[in-house]
CSV table of C-alpha atoms in Angstrom, one decimal:
chain,number,residue,atom,x,y,z
A,1,MET,CA,-65.1,-145.8,93.8
A,2,LYS,CA,-63.7,-148.7,95.5
A,3,ILE,CA,-60.0,-149.6,95.3
A,4,THR,CA,-58.7,-153.3,96.8
A,5,GLY,CA,-55.5,-155.1,96.8
A,6,TYR,CA,-53.0,-157.0,99.1
A,7,LEU,CA,-50.2,-154.9,101.0
A,8,SER,CA,-47.4,-157.0,99.3
A,9,GLU,CA,-48.6,-155.8,96.3
A,10,PHE,CA,-49.4,-152.3,96.6
A,11,SER,CA,-47.5,-151.4,99.8
A,12,LEU,CA,-49.3,-149.4,103.0
A,13,GLY,CA,-46.6,-146.4,102.0
A,14,GLU,CA,-47.9,-146.4,98.5
A,15,ILE,CA,-51.4,-146.3,99.5
A,16,PHE,CA,-50.7,-143.5,101.8
A,17,ARG,CA,-49.0,-141.6,99.3
A,18,PHE,CA,-51.9,-142.1,96.6
A,19,LEU,CA,-54.3,-141.2,98.4
A,20,GLU,CA,-52.7,-138.0,99.7
A,21,GLN,CA,-51.7,-136.9,96.1
A,22,GLY,CA,-54.7,-137.6,95.2
A,23,GLN,CA,-56.8,-135.6,97.8
A,24,LYS,CA,-58.9,-138.3,98.9
A,25,THR,CA,-61.5,-138.2,100.9
A,26,GLY,CA,-63.3,-142.0,102.4
A,27,CYS,CA,-62.3,-145.0,104.4
A,28,LEU,CA,-58.8,-147.0,104.1
A,29,SER,CA,-59.6,-150.1,105.9
A,30,ILE,CA,-57.6,-152.9,106.3
A,31,LYS,CA,-57.5,-156.7,107.3
A,32,PRO,CA,-54.3,-158.4,108.6
A,33,VAL,CA,-54.0,-161.7,106.8
A,34,GLU,CA,-52.6,-164.4,108.6
A,35,THR,CA,-49.2,-165.4,107.7
A,36,GLU,CA,-46.4,-167.9,109.3
A,37,THR,CA,-44.4,-165.5,111.2
A,38,LEU,CA,-45.6,-164.1,114.5
A,39,PRO,CA,-47.9,-160.9,113.9
A,40,ILE,CA,-46.7,-158.0,115.3
A,41,VAL,CA,-49.9,-156.1,115.4
A,42,PRO,CA,-52.9,-157.7,116.3
A,43,LEU,CA,-55.0,-159.4,113.5
A,44,LYS,CA,-58.2,-157.1,113.8
A,45,HIS,CA,-59.8,-154.7,111.5
A,46,HIS,CA,-58.5,-151.3,111.2
A,47,TYR,CA,-59.8,-148.0,109.5
A,48,ILE,CA,-58.2,-145.2,108.9
A,49,PHE,CA,-60.5,-142.4,107.4
A,50,PHE,CA,-59.2,-139.2,105.1
A,51,ARG,CA,-60.8,-136.3,104.4
A,52,LEU,CA,-58.7,-134.4,101.2
A,53,GLY,CA,-56.3,-137.0,101.1
A,54,GLN,CA,-55.4,-136.0,105.2
A,55,ILE,CA,-56.1,-138.7,107.8
A,56,VAL,CA,-58.7,-137.7,110.3
A,57,ALA,CA,-59.3,-140.2,112.3
A,58,ALA,CA,-58.6,-144.4,113.2
A,59,THR,CA,-60.4,-147.1,114.6
A,60,SER,CA,-60.7,-150.7,114.9
A,61,GLU,CA,-64.6,-151.1,115.0
A,62,LEU,CA,-67.4,-149.1,113.3
A,63,ASP,CA,-69.7,-148.5,116.3
A,64,HIS,CA,-68.5,-144.9,116.6
A,65,GLN,CA,-67.8,-145.9,120.0
A,66,GLY,CA,-64.0,-145.4,120.1
A,67,LEU,CA,-63.3,-141.9,120.8
A,68,GLN,CA,-65.9,-141.5,123.4
A,69,GLN,CA,-64.2,-144.9,125.2
A,70,LEU,CA,-60.7,-142.9,124.5
A,71,ILE,CA,-61.7,-139.7,126.2
A,72,GLU,CA,-62.8,-141.8,129.5
A,73,GLN,CA,-60.0,-143.6,129.4
A,74,ARG,CA,-57.9,-140.9,129.8
A,75,GLY,CA,-60.1,-139.6,132.4
A,76,PHE,CA,-61.4,-136.7,130.6
A,77,ILE,CA,-64.9,-137.0,130.5
A,78,HIS,CA,-67.4,-139.9,131.2
A,79,VAL,CA,-69.2,-141.5,128.0
A,80,THR,CA,-72.6,-141.2,129.9
A,81,THR,CA,-71.7,-137.3,130.1
A,82,ILE,CA,-71.0,-137.1,126.3
A,83,GLN,CA,-74.2,-139.0,125.7
A,84,ARG,CA,-75.9,-136.2,127.4
A,85,LEU,CA,-74.2,-133.7,125.2
A,86,LEU,CA,-74.9,-135.2,122.3
A,87,LYS,CA,-78.8,-135.3,123.0
A,88,LEU,CA,-78.7,-131.4,123.6
A,89,TYR,CA,-75.9,-130.8,120.5
A,90,PRO,CA,-76.4,-133.4,117.6
A,91,LEU,CA,-73.1,-133.9,116.1
A,92,SER,CA,-72.8,-131.9,113.0
A,93,GLN,CA,-69.1,-131.4,113.5
A,94,PRO,CA,-66.2,-133.3,114.9
A,95,LEU,CA,-66.9,-134.9,118.2
A,96,GLY,CA,-63.5,-133.5,119.5
A,97,LEU,CA,-64.6,-130.1,118.1
A,98,LEU,CA,-67.8,-129.9,119.5
A,99,LEU,CA,-66.8,-130.6,123.4
A,100,LYS,CA,-63.8,-128.3,122.8
A,101,THR,CA,-66.8,-125.1,121.7
A,102,GLN,CA,-68.5,-127.0,124.9
A,103,GLY,CA,-65.7,-126.3,126.9
A,104,ALA,CA,-65.3,-129.5,128.2
A,105,LEU,CA,-61.5,-130.5,126.3
A,106,ASP,CA,-59.1,-128.4,125.7
A,107,SER,CA,-56.8,-128.2,122.4
A,108,GLN,CA,-53.8,-130.3,124.3
A,109,GLN,CA,-56.2,-132.6,125.6
A,110,LEU,CA,-57.6,-133.1,121.8
A,111,GLN,CA,-53.9,-133.6,120.7
A,112,LEU,CA,-53.2,-136.2,123.5
A,113,LEU,CA,-56.6,-137.9,122.2
A,114,PHE,CA,-55.5,-137.7,118.3
A,115,LYS,CA,-51.8,-139.1,119.0
A,116,GLN,CA,-53.3,-141.9,120.8
A,117,GLN,CA,-55.8,-142.8,118.2
A,118,VAL,CA,-54.2,-142.2,114.9
A,119,LEU,CA,-50.0,-141.1,115.3
A,120,THR,CA,-49.1,-143.9,117.8
A,121,PRO,CA,-51.6,-147.2,116.3
A,122,ILE,CA,-51.5,-146.4,112.6
A,123,PRO,CA,-47.2,-146.4,112.3
A,124,GLU,CA,-47.6,-150.0,114.0
A,125,LEU,CA,-49.5,-151.1,111.0
A,126,PHE,CA,-46.4,-150.9,108.4
A,127,SER,CA,-45.5,-154.5,110.4
A,128,LEU,CA,-47.9,-156.0,109.0
A,129,THR,CA,-46.4,-158.6,106.6
A,130,GLU,CA,-49.7,-159.3,104.6
A,131,GLY,CA,-52.7,-157.8,104.9
A,132,TRP,CA,-56.0,-157.0,102.3
A,133,PHE,CA,-56.9,-153.3,101.9
A,134,LYS,CA,-60.0,-151.3,100.6
A,135,PHE,CA,-60.7,-147.6,100.1
A,136,ASP,CA,-64.0,-146.9,100.1
A,137,ALA,CA,-64.7,-143.3,98.7
A,138,ASN,CA,-68.3,-143.7,99.2
A,139,HIS,CA,-67.9,-144.3,102.9
A,140,PRO,CA,-69.4,-141.4,105.1
A,141,LEU,CA,-67.1,-139.7,106.9
A,142,PRO,CA,-67.7,-140.5,111.2
A,143,LEU,CA,-68.1,-137.2,113.2
A,144,ALA,CA,-68.3,-139.0,116.3
A,145,GLU,CA,-64.6,-140.4,115.8
A,146,MET,CA,-63.1,-137.5,115.0
A,147,THR,CA,-61.2,-135.3,117.0
A,148,GLY,CA,-61.3,-132.3,114.3
A,149,LEU,CA,-57.3,-132.6,114.0
A,150,SER,CA,-55.9,-133.9,110.7
A,151,ALA,CA,-52.0,-135.6,110.2
A,152,PRO,CA,-50.2,-136.0,106.9
A,153,PRO,CA,-50.2,-139.3,105.6
A,154,ARG,CA,-46.5,-138.9,104.4
A,155,GLU,CA,-45.6,-137.8,108.0
A,156,VAL,CA,-47.4,-141.1,109.5
A,157,ALA,CA,-45.8,-143.5,106.5
A,158,LEU,CA,-42.2,-141.8,107.8
A,159,ALA,CA,-43.1,-142.7,111.1
A,160,GLY,CA,-44.3,-145.9,110.4
A,161,LEU,CA,-41.2,-146.9,108.2
A,162,ARG,CA,-39.0,-145.6,110.8
A,163,LEU,CA,-40.3,-147.6,113.1
A,164,LEU,CA,-40.1,-151.1,110.8
A,165,ARG,CA,-37.6,-153.4,111.8
A,166,ASP,CA,-38.3,-156.5,109.5
A,167,TRP,CA,-38.3,-155.4,105.8
A,168,THR,CA,-38.5,-158.6,104.2
A,169,PRO,CA,-41.9,-158.0,102.7
A,170,MET,CA,-40.4,-154.4,101.1
A,171,MET,CA,-37.0,-155.6,99.6
A,172,ASP,CA,-38.5,-156.0,96.3
A,173,LYS,CA,-40.1,-152.4,96.4
A,174,LEU,CA,-36.6,-151.0,97.5
A,175,PRO,CA,-34.6,-148.8,94.9
A,176,LEU,CA,-32.0,-150.4,93.3
A,177,PRO,CA,-28.2,-150.0,94.4
A,178,ASP,CA,-26.6,-148.4,90.9
A,179,SER,CA,-30.4,-145.9,90.4
A,180,THR,CA,-30.3,-142.4,91.5
A,181,MET,CA,-32.7,-140.4,92.9
A,182,ILE,CA,-34.5,-137.0,91.7
A,183,SER,CA,-35.9,-134.5,93.8
A,184,LEU,CA,-40.1,-134.5,93.4
A,185,SER,CA,-40.2,-131.2,96.1
A,186,GLU,CA,-38.5,-127.7,95.1
A,187,GLY,CA,-36.6,-126.3,98.1
A,188,GLN,CA,-36.5,-127.6,101.0
A,189,PRO,CA,-39.0,-131.1,101.9
A,190,PRO,CA,-42.0,-130.5,103.6
A,191,CYS,CA,-41.8,-132.4,105.9
A,192,ARG,CA,-39.3,-133.7,109.1
A,193,LEU,CA,-36.3,-135.5,108.3
A,194,THR,CA,-33.9,-137.3,110.7
A,195,PRO,CA,-30.6,-136.3,110.5
A,196,VAL,CA,-29.7,-139.3,108.3
A,197,GLU,CA,-31.9,-139.2,106.3
A,198,TRP,CA,-31.3,-135.0,105.6
A,199,GLN,CA,-27.6,-136.8,104.8
A,200,VAL,CA,-29.3,-138.8,102.1
A,201,TRP,CA,-31.3,-136.0,101.0
A,202,GLU,CA,-28.8,-133.7,100.0
A,203,TYR,CA,-27.4,-136.2,97.1
A,204,VAL,CA,-30.7,-136.5,95.7
A,205,ASP,CA,-30.1,-134.1,92.1
A,206,LYS,CA,-26.4,-135.1,92.1
A,207,THR,CA,-26.7,-138.6,90.0
A,208,VAL,CA,-24.9,-140.1,92.5
A,209,THR,CA,-26.0,-143.8,93.0
A,210,LEU,CA,-27.1,-145.3,96.3
A,211,GLU,CA,-24.2,-147.2,96.4
A,212,GLY,CA,-22.0,-143.8,96.2
A,213,ILE,CA,-24.4,-142.3,98.6
A,214,ALA,CA,-23.8,-145.6,101.0
A,215,GLN,CA,-19.6,-145.2,100.4
A,216,ALA,CA,-19.7,-141.1,101.2
A,217,LEU,CA,-21.7,-141.2,104.1
A,218,ASN,CA,-20.6,-144.8,104.9
A,219,LEU,CA,-23.9,-146.3,105.5
A,220,PRO,CA,-24.6,-149.9,104.7
A,221,VAL,CA,-26.5,-149.9,101.1
A,222,LEU,CA,-29.4,-151.3,102.4
A,223,GLU,CA,-29.7,-148.5,104.8
A,224,VAL,CA,-29.6,-145.9,102.1
A,225,GLN,CA,-32.2,-147.9,99.8
A,226,LYS,CA,-34.5,-147.8,102.9
A,227,ILE,CA,-34.2,-144.1,103.4
A,228,CYS,CA,-34.5,-143.8,100.0
A,229,PHE,CA,-37.8,-145.7,99.8
A,230,ARG,CA,-38.8,-143.3,102.6
A,231,LEU,CA,-38.1,-140.5,100.5
A,232,MET,CA,-40.2,-142.2,97.4
A,233,VAL,CA,-43.6,-142.9,99.7
A,234,ALA,CA,-43.1,-139.3,101.5
A,235,GLY,CA,-43.2,-138.0,98.0
A,236,LEU,CA,-39.9,-136.1,98.0
A,237,ALA,CA,-38.1,-137.9,95.5
A,238,GLU,CA,-38.1,-140.4,92.4
A,239,GLU,CA,-35.6,-143.4,91.6
A,240,ILE,CA,-34.1,-142.9,88.1
A,241,ILE,CA,-32.9,-146.6,86.8
A,242,ASN,CA,-29.3,-146.4,85.4
A,243,ILE,CA,-28.7,-149.0,82.5
A,244,SER,CA,-26.4,-151.3,84.4
A,245,THR,CA,-24.3,-153.0,81.7
A,246,GLU,CA,-21.3,-151.9,80.6
A,247,SER,CA,-21.6,-152.0,77.2
A,248,SER,CA,-24.1,-149.4,77.2
A,249,PRO,CA,-23.1,-146.9,74.2
A,250,SER,CA,-23.6,-143.9,76.2
A,251,SER,CA,-22.8,-142.7,79.2
A,252,PRO,CA,-26.2,-143.4,82.2
A,253,THR,CA,-26.4,-140.0,82.8
A,254,ALA,CA,-26.1,-138.9,79.3
A,255,PRO,CA,-28.9,-135.9,78.7
A,256,PRO,CA,-32.4,-136.2,78.0
A,257,HIS,CA,-33.2,-136.2,74.1
A,258,SER,CA,-36.0,-134.8,72.0
A,259,ALA,CA,-37.5,-136.8,69.0
A,260,GLU,CA,-36.5,-134.6,66.7
A,261,GLU,CA,-32.9,-134.8,67.4
A,262,SER,CA,-32.3,-138.6,67.4
A,263,SER,CA,-34.8,-139.4,64.5
A,264,GLY,CA,-35.8,-135.9,63.1
A,265,SER,CA,-39.2,-135.0,62.0
A,266,LEU,CA,-41.9,-136.3,60.2
A,267,SER,CA,-43.1,-134.9,57.3
A,268,GLN,CA,-46.6,-133.1,57.6
A,269,SER,CA,-47.6,-135.9,54.3
A,270,PHE,CA,-46.6,-139.0,56.4
A,271,LEU,CA,-48.6,-137.8,59.4
A,272,THR,CA,-51.5,-137.3,57.4
A,273,GLY,CA,-50.8,-140.8,55.7
A,274,VAL,CA,-50.5,-142.8,58.6
A,275,LEU,CA,-53.5,-141.7,60.3
A,276,SER,CA,-55.7,-142.2,57.5
A,277,PHE,CA,-54.3,-145.6,57.3
A,278,LEU,CA,-55.2,-146.0,61.0
A,279,LYS,CA,-58.4,-144.7,60.8
A,280,VAL,CA,-59.1,-147.7,58.3
A,281,LYS,CA,-57.7,-150.4,60.5
A,282,ALA,CA,-59.8,-148.2,63.9
A,283,GLN,CA,-62.9,-149.0,62.3
A,284,PRO,CA,-64.6,-151.9,63.0
A,285,VAL,CA,-64.1,-155.0,61.0
A,286,GLY,CA,-67.9,-156.2,58.8
B,1,MET,CA,-37.8,-144.4,53.3
B,2,GLU,CA,-39.9,-142.4,55.9
B,3,ILE,CA,-40.0,-144.2,59.2
B,4,MET,CA,-42.0,-143.3,62.3
B,5,ARG,CA,-40.4,-145.5,64.9
B,6,ILE,CA,-42.7,-146.2,68.3
B,7,VAL,CA,-41.9,-148.0,71.1
B,8,ILE,CA,-44.2,-150.0,73.0
B,9,THR,CA,-43.4,-149.9,76.8
B,10,GLY,CA,-44.9,-151.1,80.3
B,11,PRO,CA,-44.5,-153.8,83.1
B,12,VAL,CA,-44.4,-157.6,82.3
B,13,GLY,CA,-47.6,-158.8,81.3
B,14,ALA,CA,-49.5,-155.3,80.2
B,15,GLY,CA,-50.1,-156.7,76.7
B,16,LYS,CA,-47.1,-155.1,74.6
B,17,SER,CA,-46.3,-158.5,72.8
B,18,THR,CA,-50.2,-158.8,72.1
B,19,PHE,CA,-50.5,-154.9,71.0
B,20,ILE,CA,-47.8,-155.4,68.5
B,21,ARG,CA,-48.8,-158.6,67.2
B,22,THR,CA,-52.5,-157.6,66.7
B,23,ILE,CA,-51.4,-154.4,64.7
B,24,SER,CA,-48.6,-155.6,62.8
B,25,GLU,CA,-48.6,-156.4,59.2
B,26,ILE,CA,-45.7,-159.1,59.4
B,27,GLU,CA,-45.1,-161.9,61.9
B,28,PRO,CA,-43.7,-159.7,64.8
B,29,VAL,CA,-40.5,-160.9,65.3
B,30,ASP,CA,-38.9,-162.1,68.8
B,31,THR,CA,-35.6,-161.3,68.7
B,32,ASP,CA,-34.6,-163.3,71.6
B,33,ARG,CA,-31.4,-164.9,69.5
B,34,LYS,CA,-30.1,-161.8,67.4
B,35,ALA,CA,-32.0,-158.6,66.2
B,36,THR,CA,-33.8,-157.9,63.3
B,37,ASP,CA,-33.1,-155.1,60.7
B,38,GLU,CA,-33.7,-151.9,61.9
B,39,VAL,CA,-32.4,-153.0,65.5
B,40,GLY,CA,-29.6,-154.9,63.8
B,41,SER,CA,-28.2,-151.7,61.7
B,42,TRP,CA,-28.0,-150.2,65.1
B,43,LYS,CA,-26.5,-153.0,67.3
B,44,GLU,CA,-25.1,-156.2,65.2
B,45,LYS,CA,-26.3,-158.9,67.9
B,46,THR,CA,-28.1,-158.9,71.0
B,47,THR,CA,-29.3,-161.9,73.4
B,48,VAL,CA,-32.4,-159.5,74.7
B,49,ALA,CA,-35.9,-160.4,73.7
B,50,MET,CA,-37.7,-157.8,72.0
B,51,ASP,CA,-40.9,-157.5,69.8
B,52,PHE,CA,-40.7,-155.8,66.4
B,53,GLY,CA,-43.8,-155.2,64.5
B,54,ARG,CA,-44.1,-152.8,61.1
B,55,LEU,CA,-46.8,-151.4,58.9
B,56,GLN,CA,-46.2,-150.0,55.8
B,57,PHE,CA,-48.7,-147.6,54.0
B,58,GLY,CA,-46.9,-146.7,50.9
B,59,PRO,CA,-43.9,-147.6,49.4
B,60,ASN,CA,-41.9,-145.3,51.1
B,61,VAL,CA,-43.2,-144.9,54.8
B,62,ALA,CA,-43.5,-147.4,57.5
B,63,LEU,CA,-44.5,-147.5,61.2
B,64,HIS,CA,-42.0,-149.9,63.3
B,65,LEU,CA,-43.1,-150.9,66.4
B,66,TYR,CA,-40.8,-152.0,69.4
B,67,GLY,CA,-41.6,-154.0,72.3
B,68,THR,CA,-39.4,-153.4,75.0
B,69,PRO,CA,-37.9,-156.1,76.7
B,70,GLY,CA,-40.6,-158.0,79.1
B,71,GLN,CA,-38.5,-158.5,82.1
B,72,GLU,CA,-37.7,-155.0,84.2
B,73,ARG,CA,-34.2,-155.0,83.3
B,74,PHE,CA,-33.0,-151.8,82.2
B,75,ASP,CA,-30.0,-152.6,79.9
B,76,PHE,CA,-28.8,-151.0,76.9
B,77,MET,CA,-31.0,-152.7,74.4
B,78,TRP,CA,-33.6,-150.0,76.0
B,79,GLU,CA,-30.8,-147.4,75.3
B,80,ILE,CA,-30.9,-148.4,71.7
B,81,LEU,CA,-34.8,-148.1,71.6
B,82,ILE,CA,-34.8,-145.0,73.3
B,83,ARG,CA,-32.4,-142.7,71.5
B,84,LYS,CA,-34.2,-143.9,67.9
B,85,ALA,CA,-38.0,-143.5,69.0
B,86,HIS,CA,-40.1,-141.2,68.2
B,87,ALA,CA,-43.0,-141.6,70.7
B,88,PHE,CA,-44.2,-144.5,73.0
B,89,ILE,CA,-47.2,-145.7,74.6
B,90,LEU,CA,-46.5,-146.6,78.4
B,91,LEU,CA,-49.3,-149.6,78.6
B,92,VAL,CA,-50.3,-150.8,82.1
B,93,SER,CA,-52.9,-153.5,83.3
B,94,SER,CA,-55.8,-151.2,85.0
B,95,HIS,CA,-56.5,-153.9,87.2
B,96,ARG,CA,-53.0,-154.7,88.8
B,97,PRO,CA,-52.1,-152.0,91.3
B,98,GLN,CA,-48.8,-154.3,91.9
B,99,ASP,CA,-47.7,-153.2,88.2
B,100,PHE,CA,-48.0,-149.2,88.9
B,101,ARG,CA,-44.4,-149.4,90.8
B,102,ALA,CA,-43.2,-150.7,87.9
B,103,ALA,CA,-44.7,-148.7,85.2
B,104,ARG,CA,-43.7,-145.4,87.3
B,105,ARG,CA,-40.2,-146.9,86.8
B,106,ILE,CA,-40.2,-147.0,83.3
B,107,LEU,CA,-42.1,-143.4,83.4
B,108,ALA,CA,-39.2,-142.1,85.1
B,109,PHE,CA,-36.5,-144.1,83.5
B,110,MET,CA,-38.5,-142.6,79.9
B,111,ARG,CA,-38.7,-139.1,81.1
B,112,HIS,CA,-35.3,-138.7,82.2
B,113,ARG,CA,-33.9,-140.4,79.0
B,114,ALA,CA,-35.7,-139.1,76.0
B,115,LYS,CA,-38.0,-135.7,75.9
B,116,ILE,CA,-40.5,-137.3,73.4
B,117,PRO,CA,-44.4,-137.7,73.2
B,118,MET,CA,-46.3,-140.2,74.8
B,119,VAL,CA,-50.0,-142.1,75.5
B,120,ILE,CA,-50.7,-144.0,78.3
B,121,GLY,CA,-52.9,-147.2,77.0
B,122,LEU,CA,-55.1,-148.9,80.1
B,123,SER,CA,-55.3,-152.4,79.4
B,124,HIS,CA,-57.9,-154.5,81.1
B,125,ALA,CA,-59.8,-151.3,82.1
B,126,ASP,CA,-63.5,-153.6,81.8
B,127,ASN,CA,-62.0,-156.0,84.6
B,128,PRO,CA,-64.1,-155.7,87.7
B,129,ASN,CA,-60.9,-154.9,89.7
B,130,ALA,CA,-59.6,-152.1,87.3
B,131,TRP,CA,-58.8,-148.4,88.8
B,132,PRO,CA,-60.3,-145.8,87.6
B,133,PRO,CA,-57.8,-143.7,84.9
B,134,GLU,CA,-57.6,-140.7,87.2
B,135,ASP,CA,-56.6,-143.0,90.2
B,136,ILE,CA,-53.9,-144.5,87.9
B,137,ALA,CA,-52.7,-141.3,86.4
B,138,THR,CA,-52.1,-140.4,90.7
B,139,ALA,CA,-50.6,-143.7,91.0
B,140,LEU,CA,-48.1,-143.2,88.3
B,141,GLY,CA,-47.1,-139.4,90.1
B,142,TYR,CA,-49.1,-137.3,87.5
B,143,LEU,CA,-51.3,-135.2,90.3
B,144,SER,CA,-52.3,-132.7,88.0
B,145,PRO,CA,-54.9,-133.8,85.3
B,146,HIS,CA,-53.9,-130.6,83.5
B,147,ASN,CA,-50.3,-131.9,83.3
B,148,ARG,CA,-50.3,-135.5,82.3
B,149,PRO,CA,-50.1,-137.3,79.0
B,150,PRO,CA,-53.2,-138.3,77.2
B,151,MET,CA,-54.9,-141.5,78.7
B,152,VAL,CA,-56.5,-144.2,76.3
B,153,GLN,CA,-58.4,-147.5,77.7
B,154,VAL,CA,-56.7,-150.5,75.1
B,155,ASN,CA,-57.9,-154.1,74.4
B,156,ALA,CA,-54.3,-155.1,72.9
B,157,LEU,CA,-56.7,-158.2,71.3
B,158,ASP,CA,-58.5,-155.9,69.0
B,159,GLN,CA,-57.3,-154.2,66.4
B,160,GLY,CA,-59.6,-151.2,66.3
B,161,SER,CA,-58.7,-150.9,69.8
B,162,VAL,CA,-55.2,-150.9,69.4
B,163,ALA,CA,-55.0,-148.7,65.8
B,164,ALA,CA,-57.4,-145.8,68.1
B,165,ALA,CA,-54.4,-145.5,70.2
B,166,MET,CA,-51.9,-145.2,68.1
B,167,MET,CA,-54.0,-142.4,66.6
B,168,MET,CA,-54.1,-141.1,69.8
B,169,LEU,CA,-50.2,-140.9,69.8
B,170,ILE,CA,-49.6,-139.8,66.5
B,171,GLU,CA,-51.8,-137.2,66.8
B,172,THR,CA,-49.9,-136.3,70.3
B,173,TYR,CA,-46.9,-136.7,68.2
B,174,ALA,CA,-48.0,-134.2,65.5
B,175,ARG,CA,-49.2,-131.4,68.4
B,176,HIS,CA,-45.9,-131.3,69.6
B,177,GLN,CA,-43.9,-131.7,66.4
B,178,ALA,CA,-46.0,-128.1,65.7
B,179,GLU,CA,-45.1,-126.8,69.0
B,180,GLN,CA,-41.3,-127.6,68.3
B,181,LEU,CA,-41.2,-125.9,65.2
B,182,ASN,CA,-43.4,-123.1,66.1
B,183,TRP,CA,-40.9,-122.5,69.6
B,184,ASP,CA,-37.8,-122.9,67.2
B,185,ALA,CA,-39.8,-119.9,64.7
B,186,VAL,CA,-40.1,-117.8,67.6
B,187,LYS,CA,-36.3,-118.3,69.0
B,188,GLN,CA,-34.9,-117.7,65.0
């Protein structure tokens, strides 16, 4: 399965939500596309590896050398030493775990490496104004690039969107000021929120529009839209658009109706008749 | 006259107008300037564009098809259409991930407004860039395969394909109605 597109069409946050919720395994590659504005992130390929919807590694090359070089740069172990170890113990598990099992690295060092490899660079990718993405579910996981640690994409996406300064490419993706938000998460949100995100979260499910939330919290409406977008990308909330016109025949918050309430039930003979009629139409002509 | 009202909705370019044109027995009406019979009885005049098609299969029995306005603008016409609808089809272009956001918005809106049976129709499923149906379901927010509406591939230009999608919707409606009647009987 290969899924492709442009980040301007399907944003990185939405891709992360899709891969996490779909529990996907494979490689997400991102190729930045040059735009008129100066790039904040270097224009090189980025590869992010997912295992069952969790991020397990990130690299800028597919040469399987990235983690070893990071380990050496940190001054933990020389690459030559790692190579010698790999001759004795062929990789059948993530490299980080192998080195930990052999006593060459400890848990804290692995966490530092994971932070440098995944948690720091990926959020910066959210600043890309344009890029081509491809998700390849058939790409094997690179054990040599994996520490054995993983991160939920929603947490990484939240971090990335909090860092974002230029929201111009995201403006058409933000929830509308007169929309309300409903919760998709039962109880407490399953990820860490900032104090202001918590304040907005308190208004989810309360049929208050984003404009209303902004007024209540004394925040700019745009800021509330950004926060609500983050909650949506994290899979915590969904936007419900309100009918904005004043000539609406009923209240925007009117309760949902059923088919029977609105139009009455249809008779069995009607349903049988229409199915027979459509069956003829469904048959190939001639 | 017994009429089943079906709403055909979806993002711009998903094939709503074509879908209605392909199956309708009358020349579909574009109510860009004024509303037609059925809608006209709900709202005298409107400037909102909407497609209308009809299938009459007996002296007193008909299917009415209403296409939601193309642009992503949720105005009172949506409210009127939904309030009178028995069921709806959400059309989504399989090869346009940029439309999934709009489709998700429409779905959230419809589910919030009406608890009526639905089917997801996937158009352009033969395009080389088309996403697999299960991935589209995930992108639309349906995480469990056991808890999602029926999905069907639709070629809006092909009468057989459109009729098959309609049949799936009506079968879904019939199941829903039977469950509802059983539930009402249990409550009494």
